[in-house]
mmCIF file of N, CA and C in Angstrom:
data_model
loop_
_atom_site.group_PDB
_atom_site.id
_atom_site.type_symbol
_atom_site.label_atom_id
_atom_site.label_comp_id
_atom_site.label_asym_id
_atom_site.label_seq_id
_atom_site.Cartn_x
_atom_site.Cartn_y
_atom_site.Cartn_z
ATOM 1 N N SER V 1 156.316 47.872 63.861
ATOM 2 C CA SER V 1 157.539 48.555 63.702
ATOM 3 C C SER V 1 157.442 49.853 64.484
ATOM 4 N N TYR V 2 158.558 50.623 64.476
ATOM 5 C CA TYR V 2 158.619 51.777 65.226
ATOM 6 C C TYR V 2 157.526 52.858 64.828
ATOM 7 N N ASN V 3 157.289 53.059 63.549
ATOM 8 C CA ASN V 3 156.257 54.055 63.124
ATOM 9 C C ASN V 3 154.914 53.565 63.556
ATOM 10 N N PHE V 4 154.587 52.270 63.472
ATOM 11 C CA PHE V 4 153.244 51.694 63.855
ATOM 12 C C PHE V 4 153.053 51.983 65.420
ATOM 13 N N ALA V 5 154.080 51.750 66.199
ATOM 14 C CA ALA V 5 154.027 51.987 67.596
ATOM 15 C C ALA V 5 153.773 53.432 67.945
ATOM 16 N N LEU V 6 154.416 54.285 67.187
ATOM 17 C CA LEU V 6 154.183 55.729 67.450
ATOM 18 C C LEU V 6 152.716 56.165 67.194
ATOM 19 N N GLY V 7 152.060 55.442 66.379
ATOM 20 C CA GLY V 7 150.693 55.791 66.092
ATOM 21 C C GLY V 7 149.713 55.380 67.174
ATOM 22 N N HIS V 8 150.246 54.416 68.084
ATOM 23 C CA HIS V 8 149.353 53.915 69.148
ATOM 24 C C HIS V 8 149.866 54.234 70.581
ATOM 25 N N LEU V 9 151.087 54.590 70.647
ATOM 26 C CA LEU V 9 151.635 54.881 72.040
ATOM 27 C C LEU V 9 152.358 56.175 72.017
ATOM 28 N N SER V 10 152.687 56.629 73.241
ATOM 29 C CA SER V 10 153.379 57.982 73.283
ATOM 30 C C SER V 10 154.830 57.820 72.829
ATOM 31 N N ALA V 11 155.362 58.967 72.281
ATOM 32 C CA ALA V 11 156.660 58.919 71.775
ATOM 33 C C ALA V 11 157.752 58.694 72.811
ATOM 34 N N ALA V 12 157.499 59.118 74.012
ATOM 35 C CA ALA V 12 158.367 58.848 75.145
ATOM 36 C C ALA V 12 158.432 57.357 75.436
ATOM 37 N N TYR V 13 157.313 56.720 75.521
ATOM 38 C CA TYR V 13 157.254 55.325 75.804
ATOM 39 C C TYR V 13 158.029 54.472 74.673
ATOM 40 N N VAL V 14 157.699 54.812 73.443
ATOM 41 C CA VAL V 14 158.223 54.065 72.303
ATOM 42 C C VAL V 14 159.768 54.259 72.369
ATOM 43 N N SER V 15 160.314 55.441 72.569
ATOM 44 C CA SER V 15 161.687 55.638 72.545
ATOM 45 C C SER V 15 162.389 54.962 73.758
ATOM 46 N N LEU V 16 161.681 54.852 74.825
ATOM 47 C CA LEU V 16 162.178 54.085 75.981
ATOM 48 C C LEU V 16 162.293 52.612 75.703
ATOM 49 N N THR V 17 161.273 52.041 75.020
ATOM 50 C CA THR V 17 161.302 50.655 74.865
ATOM 51 C C THR V 17 162.470 50.168 73.901
ATOM 52 N N VAL V 18 162.823 51.126 73.020
ATOM 53 C CA VAL V 18 163.945 50.869 72.144
ATOM 54 C C VAL V 18 165.248 50.565 72.974
ATOM 55 N N LEU V 19 165.318 51.091 74.146
ATOM 56 C CA LEU V 19 166.447 50.793 75.062
ATOM 57 C C LEU V 19 166.490 49.257 75.409
ATOM 58 N N GLY V 20 165.384 48.617 75.371
ATOM 59 C CA GLY V 20 165.360 47.205 75.731
ATOM 60 C C GLY V 20 165.992 46.307 74.612
ATOM 61 N N GLU V 21 166.104 46.808 73.472
ATOM 62 C CA GLU V 21 166.586 45.989 72.391
ATOM 63 C C GLU V 21 167.922 45.333 72.640
ATOM 64 N N PRO V 22 168.986 46.014 73.132
ATOM 65 C CA PRO V 22 170.287 45.403 73.440
ATOM 66 C C PRO V 22 170.156 44.317 74.505
ATOM 67 N N VAL V 23 169.182 44.445 75.504
ATOM 68 C CA VAL V 23 169.105 43.492 76.486
ATOM 69 C C VAL V 23 168.522 42.148 75.897
ATOM 70 N N PHE V 24 167.502 42.356 75.100
ATOM 71 C CA PHE V 24 166.893 41.090 74.554
ATOM 72 C C PHE V 24 167.689 40.490 73.402
ATOM 73 N N SER V 25 168.461 41.283 72.633
ATOM 74 C CA SER V 25 169.394 40.746 71.610
ATOM 75 C C SER V 25 170.505 40.067 72.318
ATOM 76 N N THR V 26 170.973 40.466 73.417
ATOM 77 C CA THR V 26 172.048 39.799 74.154
ATOM 78 C C THR V 26 171.607 38.467 74.663
ATOM 79 N N LEU V 27 170.359 38.484 75.161
ATOM 80 C CA LEU V 27 169.863 37.201 75.718
ATOM 81 C C LEU V 27 169.569 36.160 74.570
ATOM 82 N N LEU V 28 169.062 36.632 73.475
ATOM 83 C CA LEU V 28 168.796 35.791 72.349
ATOM 84 C C LEU V 28 170.115 35.253 71.741
ATOM 85 N N ALA V 29 171.118 36.091 71.653
ATOM 86 C CA ALA V 29 172.464 35.686 71.164
ATOM 87 C C ALA V 29 173.036 34.651 72.155
ATOM 88 N N ALA V 30 172.890 34.719 73.358
ATOM 89 C CA ALA V 30 173.419 33.745 74.288
ATOM 90 C C ALA V 30 172.649 32.413 74.156
ATOM 91 N N LEU V 31 171.296 32.506 74.077
ATOM 92 C CA LEU V 31 170.517 31.347 73.941
ATOM 93 C C LEU V 31 170.698 30.559 72.621
ATOM 94 N N PHE V 32 170.581 31.255 71.455
ATOM 95 C CA PHE V 32 170.588 30.565 70.185
ATOM 96 C C PHE V 32 171.947 30.502 69.510
ATOM 97 N N LEU V 33 172.797 31.447 69.837
ATOM 98 C CA LEU V 33 174.174 31.405 69.115
ATOM 99 C C LEU V 33 175.267 31.062 70.022
ATOM 100 N N SER V 34 174.983 30.694 71.292
ATOM 101 C CA SER V 34 176.021 30.253 72.267
ATOM 102 C C SER V 34 177.030 31.396 72.546
ATOM 103 N N GLU V 35 176.615 32.621 72.412
ATOM 104 C CA GLU V 35 177.561 33.738 72.705
ATOM 105 C C GLU V 35 177.820 33.794 74.191
ATOM 106 N N PRO V 36 179.064 33.991 74.565
ATOM 107 C CA PRO V 36 179.406 34.021 76.053
ATOM 108 C C PRO V 36 178.930 35.325 76.724
ATOM 109 N N LEU V 37 178.383 35.150 77.863
ATOM 110 C CA LEU V 37 178.106 36.302 78.697
ATOM 111 C C LEU V 37 179.144 36.578 79.724
ATOM 112 N N LYS V 38 179.285 37.770 80.239
ATOM 113 C CA LYS V 38 180.290 38.025 81.281
ATOM 114 C C LYS V 38 179.890 37.198 82.516
ATOM 115 N N ASP V 39 180.881 36.786 83.302
ATOM 116 C CA ASP V 39 180.636 36.134 84.579
ATOM 117 C C ASP V 39 180.103 37.171 85.536
ATOM 118 N N PRO V 40 178.825 36.969 85.984
ATOM 119 C CA PRO V 40 178.272 38.012 86.897
ATOM 120 C C PRO V 40 178.887 38.135 88.247
ATOM 121 N N LEU V 41 179.634 37.122 88.685
ATOM 122 C CA LEU V 41 180.311 37.162 89.937
ATOM 123 C C LEU V 41 181.607 37.978 89.809
ATOM 124 N N ARG V 42 182.298 38.004 88.667
ATOM 125 C CA ARG V 42 183.445 38.731 88.486
ATOM 126 C C ARG V 42 183.168 40.186 88.022
ATOM 127 N N ASP V 43 182.233 40.372 87.068
ATOM 128 C CA ASP V 43 181.867 41.714 86.585
ATOM 129 C C ASP V 43 180.317 41.808 86.462
ATOM 130 N N PRO V 44 179.713 42.292 87.531
ATOM 131 C CA PRO V 44 178.217 42.355 87.505
ATOM 132 C C PRO V 44 177.613 43.486 86.627
ATOM 133 N N SER V 45 178.395 44.300 85.913
ATOM 134 C CA SER V 45 178.000 45.410 85.162
ATOM 135 C C SER V 45 176.946 45.035 84.153
ATOM 136 N N GLN V 46 177.185 43.965 83.408
ATOM 137 C CA GLN V 46 176.205 43.552 82.424
ATOM 138 C C GLN V 46 174.907 43.071 82.900
ATOM 139 N N LEU V 47 174.920 42.441 84.005
ATOM 140 C CA LEU V 47 173.661 41.987 84.662
ATOM 141 C C LEU V 47 172.966 43.101 85.308
ATOM 142 N N LEU V 48 173.696 43.999 85.907
ATOM 143 C CA LEU V 48 173.093 45.170 86.600
ATOM 144 C C LEU V 48 172.529 46.157 85.621
ATOM 145 N N GLY V 49 173.148 46.413 84.558
ATOM 146 C CA GLY V 49 172.678 47.269 83.492
ATOM 147 C C GLY V 49 171.448 46.729 82.847
ATOM 148 N N GLY V 50 171.430 45.522 82.536
ATOM 149 C CA GLY V 50 170.246 44.854 81.934
ATOM 150 C C GLY V 50 169.094 44.866 82.906
ATOM 151 N N ALA V 51 169.277 44.632 84.129
ATOM 152 C CA ALA V 51 168.269 44.635 85.121
ATOM 153 C C ALA V 51 167.708 46.059 85.322
ATOM 154 N N LEU V 52 168.558 47.084 85.245
ATOM 155 C CA LEU V 52 168.043 48.501 85.426
ATOM 156 C C LEU V 52 167.177 48.849 84.178
ATOM 157 N N ILE V 53 167.561 48.492 83.021
ATOM 158 C CA ILE V 53 166.839 48.717 81.827
ATOM 159 C C ILE V 53 165.456 48.044 81.895
ATOM 160 N N LEU V 54 165.443 46.770 82.286
ATOM 161 C CA LEU V 54 164.189 46.151 82.350
ATOM 162 C C LEU V 54 163.212 46.719 83.389
ATOM 163 N N ILE V 55 163.740 47.149 84.536
ATOM 164 C CA ILE V 55 163.034 47.762 85.561
ATOM 165 C C ILE V 55 162.406 49.044 85.032
ATOM 166 N N ALA V 56 163.214 49.857 84.398
ATOM 167 C CA ALA V 56 162.756 51.106 83.799
ATOM 168 C C ALA V 56 161.608 50.885 82.819
ATOM 169 N N LEU V 57 161.768 49.783 82.014
ATOM 170 C CA LEU V 57 160.687 49.435 81.020
ATOM 171 C C LEU V 57 159.415 49.016 81.701
ATOM 172 N N PHE V 58 159.524 48.340 82.785
ATOM 173 C CA PHE V 58 158.374 47.860 83.511
ATOM 174 C C PHE V 58 157.690 49.071 84.216
ATOM 175 N N MET V 59 158.510 50.021 84.779
ATOM 176 C CA MET V 59 157.842 51.180 85.276
ATOM 177 C C MET V 59 157.218 52.062 84.294
ATOM 178 N N ALA V 60 157.874 52.261 83.138
ATOM 179 C CA ALA V 60 157.301 53.033 82.081
ATOM 180 C C ALA V 60 155.940 52.401 81.473
ATOM 181 N N SER V 61 155.952 51.110 81.359
ATOM 182 C CA SER V 61 154.748 50.437 80.832
ATOM 183 C C SER V 61 153.593 50.550 81.763
ATOM 184 N N ARG V 62 153.840 50.539 83.106
ATOM 185 C CA ARG V 62 152.775 50.762 84.106
ATOM 186 C C ARG V 62 152.234 52.173 83.957
ATOM 187 N N GLU V 63 153.079 53.145 83.786
ATOM 188 C CA GLU V 63 152.685 54.513 83.639
ATOM 189 C C GLU V 63 151.888 54.759 82.400
ATOM 190 N N GLU V 64 152.389 54.203 81.333
ATOM 191 C CA GLU V 64 151.647 54.263 79.983
ATOM 192 C C GLU V 64 150.314 53.687 80.107
ATOM 193 N N ALA V 65 150.164 52.567 80.751
ATOM 194 C CA ALA V 65 148.824 51.892 80.904
ATOM 195 C C ALA V 65 147.953 52.825 81.794
ATOM 196 N N ARG V 66 148.490 53.466 82.871
ATOM 197 C CA ARG V 66 147.673 54.271 83.729
ATOM 198 C C ARG V 66 147.211 55.490 82.894
ATOM 199 N N LEU V 67 148.129 56.110 82.081
ATOM 200 C CA LEU V 67 147.745 57.338 81.333
ATOM 201 C C LEU V 67 146.694 56.864 80.298
ATOM 202 N N ARG V 68 146.768 55.809 79.653
ATOM 203 C CA ARG V 68 145.840 55.401 78.623
ATOM 204 C C ARG V 68 144.446 55.181 79.327
ATOM 205 N N GLN V 69 144.419 54.553 80.467
ATOM 206 C CA GLN V 69 143.228 54.339 81.165
ATOM 207 C C GLN V 69 142.555 55.667 81.591
ATOM 208 N N PHE V 70 143.388 56.580 81.984
ATOM 209 C CA PHE V 70 142.849 57.947 82.478
ATOM 210 C C PHE V 70 142.291 58.652 81.214
ATOM 211 N N ALA V 71 142.938 58.473 80.012
ATOM 212 C CA ALA V 71 142.522 59.226 78.832
ATOM 213 C C ALA V 71 141.176 58.560 78.319
ATOM 214 N N ALA V 72 141.019 57.329 78.564
ATOM 215 C CA ALA V 72 139.751 56.638 78.099
ATOM 216 C C ALA V 72 138.602 56.964 78.974
ATOM 217 N N ALA V 73 138.812 57.367 80.214
ATOM 218 C CA ALA V 73 137.681 57.750 81.042
ATOM 219 C C ALA V 73 137.123 59.097 80.931
#
């Protein structure tokens, strides 16, 4: 949960990963509940926004791992 994560990771990283929740819930709703997604050729905003959030999460996780490795040394 959120509080457990705060005990093991930085607050900045945990708050950033919360931003990924809408992306993953949208994908799960499309897969399991057959919710329609916007047509990416007509309106790429949903796809672009999700991609930007996932890129930011990837970059933050790499930085968090680097900081944890630096702190352990």
